[in-house]
Amino acid sequence: MINPHSLVWKFSDIDRTALPLAGGKGANLGELYKLDGIHVPDGFCISTLAFQRILNNTSVIGELLEQLSVLKVTDKEAIHTLSSRIRSTIESAVIPDDIQTSIRQLLAGKEGTAYAVRSSATAEDLPNASFAGQQDTYLNITGEAAILQHISWCWASLFTERAIIYRIQQGFDHRKVHLAVVVQEMVFPEAAGILFTADPVTGDRNISCIDAGYGLGEAMVAGLVNADHYKVRDGQVIEQQIATKQLAIYARQQGGVKEVTLDPALQSKPVLTTAQMLALAAIGSRIAAHFGSPQDIEWCLANETFYIVQSRPVTTLYPVPVVHDEQRHVYVSVGHQQMMTDPLKPLGLSLFQLTTPRPMYAAAGRLFVDIAPNMATTAGREAIINALGQSDPLIKDALHTLVERNFIPLLPEEEQPHGAKEKAQLFPGIPTITEGDPALVDELIARSEASIAELTAQIQTKSGVEVFDFILNDLDQLRTTLFDPRILGVVIAAMNACIWINEKMEQWLGEKGMADTLSQSAPNNVTSEMGLALMDVADVIRPYPEVISYLQQIKNDDFLEGLLPLPGGPASREAVYAFLRKYGMRCIGEIDITRTRWSEKPAALVPMILSNIRNFEPGAAARKFAQGLEEAARKEQELLTRLRDLPDGAEKVGETKRMIDMIRNFVGYREYPKYSKICRYYAYKQALMKEVALLIQAGALGTKEDSYYLTFEELREAVRTQHIDNTMIDQRKAAYQLFEKLTPPRVMTSEGEVIAGKYKRENVPANALVGLAVSSGVVEGRARVILRVEEANIEEGDILVTTFTDPSWTPLFVSIKGLITEVGGLMTHGAVIAREYGLPAVVGVEQATKLIKEGQRIRLNGTNGTVEIL
C-alpha cells in the first residue's frame, strides 16, 4: 500500500487504487509489478501531489489556467501563447528539496543506470478515454541532475498544444487533470512493440494483434519505423505480415537514442519467432484477464525475456453485452431498426426493455437482440435473415458472412423442433391480408385512441409505487397493441405490396421504384400529417410581423404566454397549443422516455416554424398533399393503362390494382403503432415526474435529470424508501458521456467482433457513395450536413445529410429536396416519409456525415442508391 503522505513511491508500493496519485500509467505498472510471471523493469513514481505543489507554489499558473479554461479548439493562437508560457514557468520552477531528496534516495547505488522518464496523467489510460502520447516520454536518461530536469519537462508536457487541444475535444478540465511521473529502469531490447489483446479493427476479443520491430518500441509508436504485424488466436498464429524494416532506433551508450540502418538480412526477417509470438500473446491474455478488459500493451524483448513497460485499456472497442454463459451469440442492433443509435439513459433503456416481448441486451446504452437461436435452425435462419435483410442489406450481408463461417452451426435435423417453419416466424399468428380494406385501419386507430384516453384518465389517479405498478400492468396492454397480429398483418401487407409492385413493374414495364410514387399522400400517416400540420401553424403566424419578430428572439420555453399581448398573438399561441395537443409527446430520440418532449420544450419547434414561414406561401400544406394525391393517382392510371396492352393484361391489371389499393390504404399506417407507443410513454413520463418532484422536494434527489440515471425498478424503490445512491448516479452520468462517443455496430458477435456488411452493387458511378435506395428519383442540390435537428437552418431545395431521422425530423422534410442518412432501412422513418412526400432518398450510406461536406453540391439517386459529390 502507498503512503499517502509520501510524494515518491516504488512500483512495489502502488496498485490500481492509486490512480488519482500515480496517474494511469503509474497505477497500472504498480499493479503489473506484483503479478507473478510478468516482468516489469524496476522503477518509481512521483505523485500528482508533487505536481500540484509546483503549480500552487507558482501563483501565475493559476491565472494562466483560468484563461486556458475558456478557450475553444479554434483559439489556436491563444492556445499557442498560453501553452508556451505555462510550460516555461513549470520548467524553470525549482523542485522542492524534500521531493529531490526522496528521488535521490531511490537512485542511490545505481549510478550509471539509464532510465526512461514518462508522464502518467490522471486522465490517462482510463477504461474509456485514451490520452496516450499526449504528454512526453524521455529515454535513456542517466545522472541525477538530468533525471530531475526531465521530470520537470514531463510536468510541463501536460500543457503542450496537442495535449491542451485533446483535452478540450474530450471535455476534460485542464485544472482537474494532474500529472504523475514514472521513472523506470531502461531495458535495451533487441525488439519491442505493441500488443493488443483484442483485434482493434474488428473488436474480436479472441484475437491478439502484435506489432514488432527491432530496437526501441517508441520509434514504432511514433510511426518512424515499419513493423511486422502478427495475429494469434487460440494458441495459433493465424496471420503474419512481415514488413521491410530498413531502420531501427537504439539507445546510445552515452545517453539518448540513435537511428540505425538495418543489415539487409534482417530487413525482411520476422522480428519474433512463432514460439515468441505465442508466448507474448499468452502474457497479454493474463494481463487482460487481470484488468478485466482488453489491453494495449507496450513490450520489449531482451535476453529472451519479455518485459512490459506499459498497459492501458483499449478505449475504442464497443463493449460486448454481458451474458453469463460460454455459448456463442449474435447480437443485432435494435437502434438501427428504431432509427435511434444514440445511447439511452437507464430509465429509458429499462422501460424499453419492459415494453418488448423478446429479451434485449444492453451495451453502452444501446440495446441488442440475440438471434443465435434463430440462426441454429434452417427455417429460423431463413426467416431472420429475410426479415432483417429486407430492411437493411448491410445486416443481411453481415449475417451471410456468419453463415459462411458457420459461426452458429445448424442443429442436427432430428434436433430441430417439429413444425420449425411455423415456430421460426418472427411474429406467429399474423393473418395474411389480401385486400386493402380501409375500415380495418380505421378500426385499429379508433381502438388505440380509446385505450390511450383511458390510460391518461386512470394514471392521474395513482400515486407513489401505485404509479409504477399501474405502468407495469399497462405495459401488458401496450405489448398486446404493438404486437397485435392484425396490426402486424397490415404493416407486412403494405410492405409486401410495395415489394411486389417494384418487382413486377420493373419486370413487366421496365419501371423502377413505382411503389414510391404510389405511396405519396397516403391516408393515416400520422407522421407526415405532423409535418404538414406545422406548415399550417406557420400559416396562422405568417400575417403577424410582431409575432415573427418575437419568435426570432425567444430564449426560453415560456415564450407562449408572451404572445398574448401581440397582434395575432392569441391565435398564434392557440395554433401552437393545438399542434402540441396532438404531437407534443414527440421529440428527438423519442423511444427514450427521458428525452425532452416538444410539450416540455416548445421552443424546439420555433426554428422549424420560422423556416416554414420563410420557405412557403400560405396554403402550401394542402397544396403539397393534393399534389402527392394527384401524382399517385396519375401514376396508378398510367401503369394500369400500359399493363392492359400486355399479354394477360386483364389479369395483370387486376392483381396490380389490388396491390395498389393495399399500398394506398395500408402504407400510411406504418407510422401509427410507434405514435401510439410514444403517446403511452408520455403519459407514463408525466406520472413518473410527479413522483420525482416529490423526491426532489424531500431532498432525496437533486434534479429531475438525476432520475433518468436510475432504472425503472430503481426509481420505484427510491419512491418507496425515499433513499437514492447519488454516487451511482454520478458514475452513470460519466459513463453516459463516454457511451455518446461510441458508434454501435449493426451486428456483433459474443466474441466482440463487429461484422461489417457490404453492398453488392455493380455499375456504380466512379467515387460514388453507395446506400440503400428507398425513395426513387434523382436530384442535385446543396448538401446540408445536420447532426441535431434543433440546429437545422434548411432552405427549400437543400439535400439533408444526417446520421438518422425519427419522427421529430419530419417538419424539415417539407423543405428539403432529398434525404441521405447513415442508418435506415426500407420501412424505417426516413424512408416511409420520403416516399410519402415524394423525396428521393438513400439510407444506410456509411460515414455520410463525414464524407459529404456541408455546402457541397451533390447528386442523389434514390432509384439506384448512389450519391455523387459534384
Coordinates of C-alpha atoms in Angstrom, one line a residue, residues 360-595:
M360 CA -32.8 -7.4 -25.2
Y361 CA -29.3 -7.0 -24.0
A362 CA -27.7 -3.6 -23.1
A363 CA -24.2 -2.4 -24.1
A364 CA -23.0 1.2 -23.9
G365 CA -26.6 2.4 -23.5
R366 CA -27.8 0.6 -26.6
L367 CA -30.0 -2.5 -27.0
F368 CA -29.3 -5.6 -28.9
V369 CA -31.2 -8.8 -29.6
D370 CA -29.5 -12.2 -29.7
I371 CA -30.6 -14.0 -32.8
A372 CA -28.3 -17.1 -32.3
P373 CA -31.4 -19.3 -31.5
N374 CA -32.9 -18.2 -34.9
M375 CA -29.6 -19.0 -36.7
A376 CA -29.5 -22.5 -35.3
T377 CA -32.4 -23.9 -37.3
T378 CA -32.9 -23.9 -41.1
A379 CA -36.3 -22.2 -41.0
G380 CA -35.3 -19.8 -38.3
R381 CA -32.2 -18.7 -40.2
E382 CA -34.1 -18.1 -43.4
A383 CA -36.8 -16.1 -41.6
I384 CA -34.5 -13.9 -39.6
I385 CA -32.1 -13.1 -42.5
N386 CA -35.0 -12.3 -44.8
A387 CA -36.8 -10.2 -42.2
L388 CA -33.8 -8.1 -41.2
G389 CA -32.3 -8.1 -44.7
Q390 CA -35.4 -6.8 -46.4
S391 CA -35.0 -3.6 -44.4
D392 CA -31.2 -3.3 -44.2
P393 CA -28.9 -5.1 -46.8
L394 CA -25.8 -4.4 -44.6
I395 CA -27.3 -6.5 -41.8
K396 CA -28.2 -9.2 -44.3
D397 CA -24.7 -9.3 -45.7
A398 CA -23.2 -9.4 -42.2
L399 CA -25.4 -12.4 -41.3
H400 CA -24.4 -14.2 -44.6
T401 CA -20.8 -13.7 -43.5
L402 CA -21.5 -15.5 -40.3
V403 CA -23.4 -18.3 -42.1
E404 CA -20.3 -18.8 -44.4
R405 CA -18.1 -19.1 -41.3
N406 CA -20.6 -21.5 -39.7
F407 CA -20.4 -19.3 -36.6
I408 CA -23.7 -20.7 -35.3
P409 CA -23.9 -24.3 -36.6
L410 CA -27.3 -25.7 -37.6
L411 CA -28.8 -28.1 -35.1
P412 CA -28.9 -31.7 -36.4
E413 CA -32.2 -32.2 -38.4
E414 CA -33.6 -34.5 -35.7
E415 CA -33.0 -31.9 -33.0
Q416 CA -34.7 -29.1 -34.9
P417 CA -38.2 -28.5 -33.4
H418 CA -41.2 -30.1 -35.0
G419 CA -43.1 -27.5 -37.1
A420 CA -39.9 -25.5 -37.2
K421 CA -41.1 -23.3 -40.1
E422 CA -44.2 -22.1 -38.2
K423 CA -42.2 -21.6 -35.0
A424 CA -39.5 -19.7 -36.9
Q425 CA -41.9 -16.9 -37.8
L426 CA -40.8 -13.7 -36.0
F427 CA -44.5 -12.9 -35.2
P428 CA -46.5 -16.1 -35.3
G429 CA -50.3 -15.9 -35.9
I430 CA -50.1 -13.0 -38.4
P431 CA -53.1 -13.1 -40.7
T432 CA -52.5 -13.0 -44.4
I433 CA -54.3 -9.9 -45.6
T434 CA -55.2 -9.9 -49.3
E435 CA -57.5 -6.9 -49.7
G436 CA -56.8 -3.3 -48.8
D437 CA -59.9 -2.6 -46.7
P438 CA -59.5 0.9 -45.2
A439 CA -62.1 0.1 -42.5
L440 CA -59.5 -2.2 -40.8
V441 CA -57.1 0.7 -40.3
D442 CA -59.9 3.0 -39.1
E443 CA -60.9 0.4 -36.5
L444 CA -57.3 -0.1 -35.3
I445 CA -56.8 3.6 -34.9
A446 CA -60.1 4.1 -33.0
R447 CA -59.3 1.3 -30.6
S448 CA -55.8 2.7 -29.9
E449 CA -57.2 6.3 -29.3
A450 CA -59.8 4.9 -26.9
S451 CA -57.1 2.9 -25.0
I452 CA -54.8 5.9 -24.7
A453 CA -57.6 8.2 -23.4
E454 CA -58.5 5.5 -20.8
L455 CA -54.8 5.3 -19.7
T456 CA -54.4 9.1 -19.4
A457 CA -57.5 9.3 -17.2
Q458 CA -56.6 6.4 -14.9
I459 CA -52.9 7.1 -14.4
Q460 CA -53.7 10.5 -13.0
T461 CA -55.5 8.8 -10.0
K462 CA -52.4 6.9 -9.0
S463 CA -49.5 8.0 -6.6
G464 CA -46.4 6.5 -5.0
V465 CA -45.5 3.0 -6.0
E466 CA -49.0 2.6 -7.4
V467 CA -47.9 4.6 -10.4
F468 CA -45.1 2.0 -11.2
D469 CA -47.4 -1.0 -10.7
F470 CA -50.0 0.6 -12.9
I471 CA -47.4 1.2 -15.6
L472 CA -46.2 -2.4 -15.4
N473 CA -49.8 -3.6 -15.9
D474 CA -50.4 -1.1 -18.7
L475 CA -47.3 -2.3 -20.5
D476 CA -49.1 -5.6 -21.0
Q477 CA -51.7 -3.6 -22.9
L478 CA -49.0 -1.8 -24.9
R479 CA -47.4 -5.1 -25.8
T480 CA -50.7 -6.5 -26.9
T481 CA -51.3 -3.4 -29.0
L482 CA -47.8 -3.3 -30.6
F483 CA -47.8 -7.0 -31.4
D484 CA -51.5 -7.4 -32.3
P485 CA -51.4 -9.8 -35.3
R486 CA -53.8 -7.6 -37.2
I487 CA -51.5 -4.5 -36.8
L488 CA -48.5 -6.5 -38.0
G489 CA -50.7 -8.0 -40.7
V490 CA -51.5 -4.5 -42.1
V491 CA -47.8 -3.4 -41.9
I492 CA -46.5 -6.5 -43.6
A493 CA -49.2 -6.5 -46.2
A494 CA -48.2 -2.9 -47.1
M495 CA -44.5 -3.8 -47.2
N496 CA -45.1 -6.9 -49.3
A497 CA -47.4 -4.9 -51.7
C498 CA -44.6 -2.3 -52.2
I499 CA -42.1 -5.1 -52.9
W500 CA -44.5 -6.8 -55.3
I501 CA -45.2 -3.5 -57.2
N502 CA -41.5 -2.7 -57.5
E503 CA -40.5 -6.1 -58.7
K504 CA -43.4 -6.6 -61.2
M505 CA -43.4 -3.1 -62.7
E506 CA -39.7 -3.4 -63.4
Q507 CA -40.2 -6.9 -64.8
W508 CA -43.3 -6.0 -66.9
L509 CA -42.7 -2.3 -67.8
G510 CA -39.1 -1.6 -67.1
E511 CA -40.0 0.9 -64.4
K512 CA -38.1 1.1 -61.1
G513 CA -39.3 2.2 -57.7
M514 CA -43.0 2.6 -58.7
A515 CA -44.2 2.0 -55.1
D516 CA -42.6 5.2 -54.0
T517 CA -44.8 7.4 -56.2
L518 CA -47.9 5.3 -55.4
S519 CA -47.2 5.9 -51.7
Q520 CA -47.4 9.7 -51.9
S521 CA -50.0 11.4 -49.7
A522 CA -51.3 8.1 -48.4
P523 CA -54.0 8.4 -45.7
N524 CA -53.5 7.9 -42.0
N525 CA -49.8 8.6 -41.9
V526 CA -49.7 10.4 -38.6
T527 CA -46.0 11.4 -39.0
S528 CA -46.3 13.0 -42.5
E529 CA -49.5 14.7 -41.3
M530 CA -47.5 16.2 -38.5
G531 CA -45.1 17.9 -40.9
L532 CA -48.0 19.4 -42.8
A533 CA -49.7 20.5 -39.6
L534 CA -46.6 22.5 -38.6
M535 CA -46.8 24.2 -42.0
D536 CA -50.4 25.2 -41.1
V537 CA -49.1 26.7 -37.8
A538 CA -46.8 28.8 -39.9
D539 CA -49.8 30.0 -42.0
V540 CA -51.5 31.3 -38.8
I541 CA -48.4 33.2 -37.7
R542 CA -47.3 34.5 -41.1
P543 CA -49.6 37.6 -41.3
Y544 CA -48.3 39.0 -38.0
P545 CA -44.8 40.5 -38.2
E546 CA -44.7 41.3 -34.5
V547 CA -45.2 37.7 -33.7
I548 CA -42.5 36.6 -36.2
S549 CA -40.1 39.2 -34.7
Y550 CA -40.9 38.0 -31.2
L551 CA -40.2 34.3 -32.1
Q552 CA -36.9 35.2 -33.7
Q553 CA -35.7 36.5 -30.4
I554 CA -37.0 34.0 -27.8
K555 CA -34.5 32.4 -25.4
N556 CA -36.7 30.3 -23.1
D557 CA -39.6 27.9 -23.1
D558 CA -42.3 30.0 -21.5
F559 CA -42.5 32.2 -24.6
L560 CA -46.1 31.2 -25.5
E561 CA -47.5 33.4 -22.7
G562 CA -45.5 36.3 -24.1
L563 CA -47.5 36.1 -27.3
L564 CA -50.8 37.2 -25.8
P565 CA -50.3 41.0 -25.9
L566 CA -49.1 40.9 -29.5
P567 CA -51.4 41.5 -32.6
G568 CA -52.2 37.9 -33.7
G569 CA -50.6 36.6 -30.6
P570 CA -53.6 34.7 -29.1
A571 CA -54.3 33.0 -32.4
S572 CA -50.6 32.1 -32.8
R573 CA -50.5 30.7 -29.3
E574 CA -53.6 28.6 -29.8
A575 CA -52.2 27.2 -33.1
V576 CA -49.0 26.1 -31.3
Y577 CA -51.0 24.6 -28.5
A578 CA -53.3 22.7 -30.9
F579 CA -50.2 21.2 -32.5
L580 CA -48.8 20.2 -29.2
R581 CA -52.0 18.6 -28.1
K582 CA -51.7 16.1 -30.9
Y583 CA -47.9 15.9 -31.4
G584 CA -46.4 17.3 -28.2
M585 CA -45.3 13.9 -26.9
R586 CA -42.8 13.6 -29.8
C587 CA -39.1 14.6 -29.8
I588 CA -35.7 13.6 -31.0
G589 CA -34.9 10.1 -29.8
E590 CA -38.4 9.6 -28.6
I591 CA -38.1 5.9 -27.7
D592 CA -36.0 7.1 -24.7
I593 CA -38.6 8.3 -22.2
T594 CA -36.0 10.6 -20.7
R595 CA -35.7 12.7 -23.8

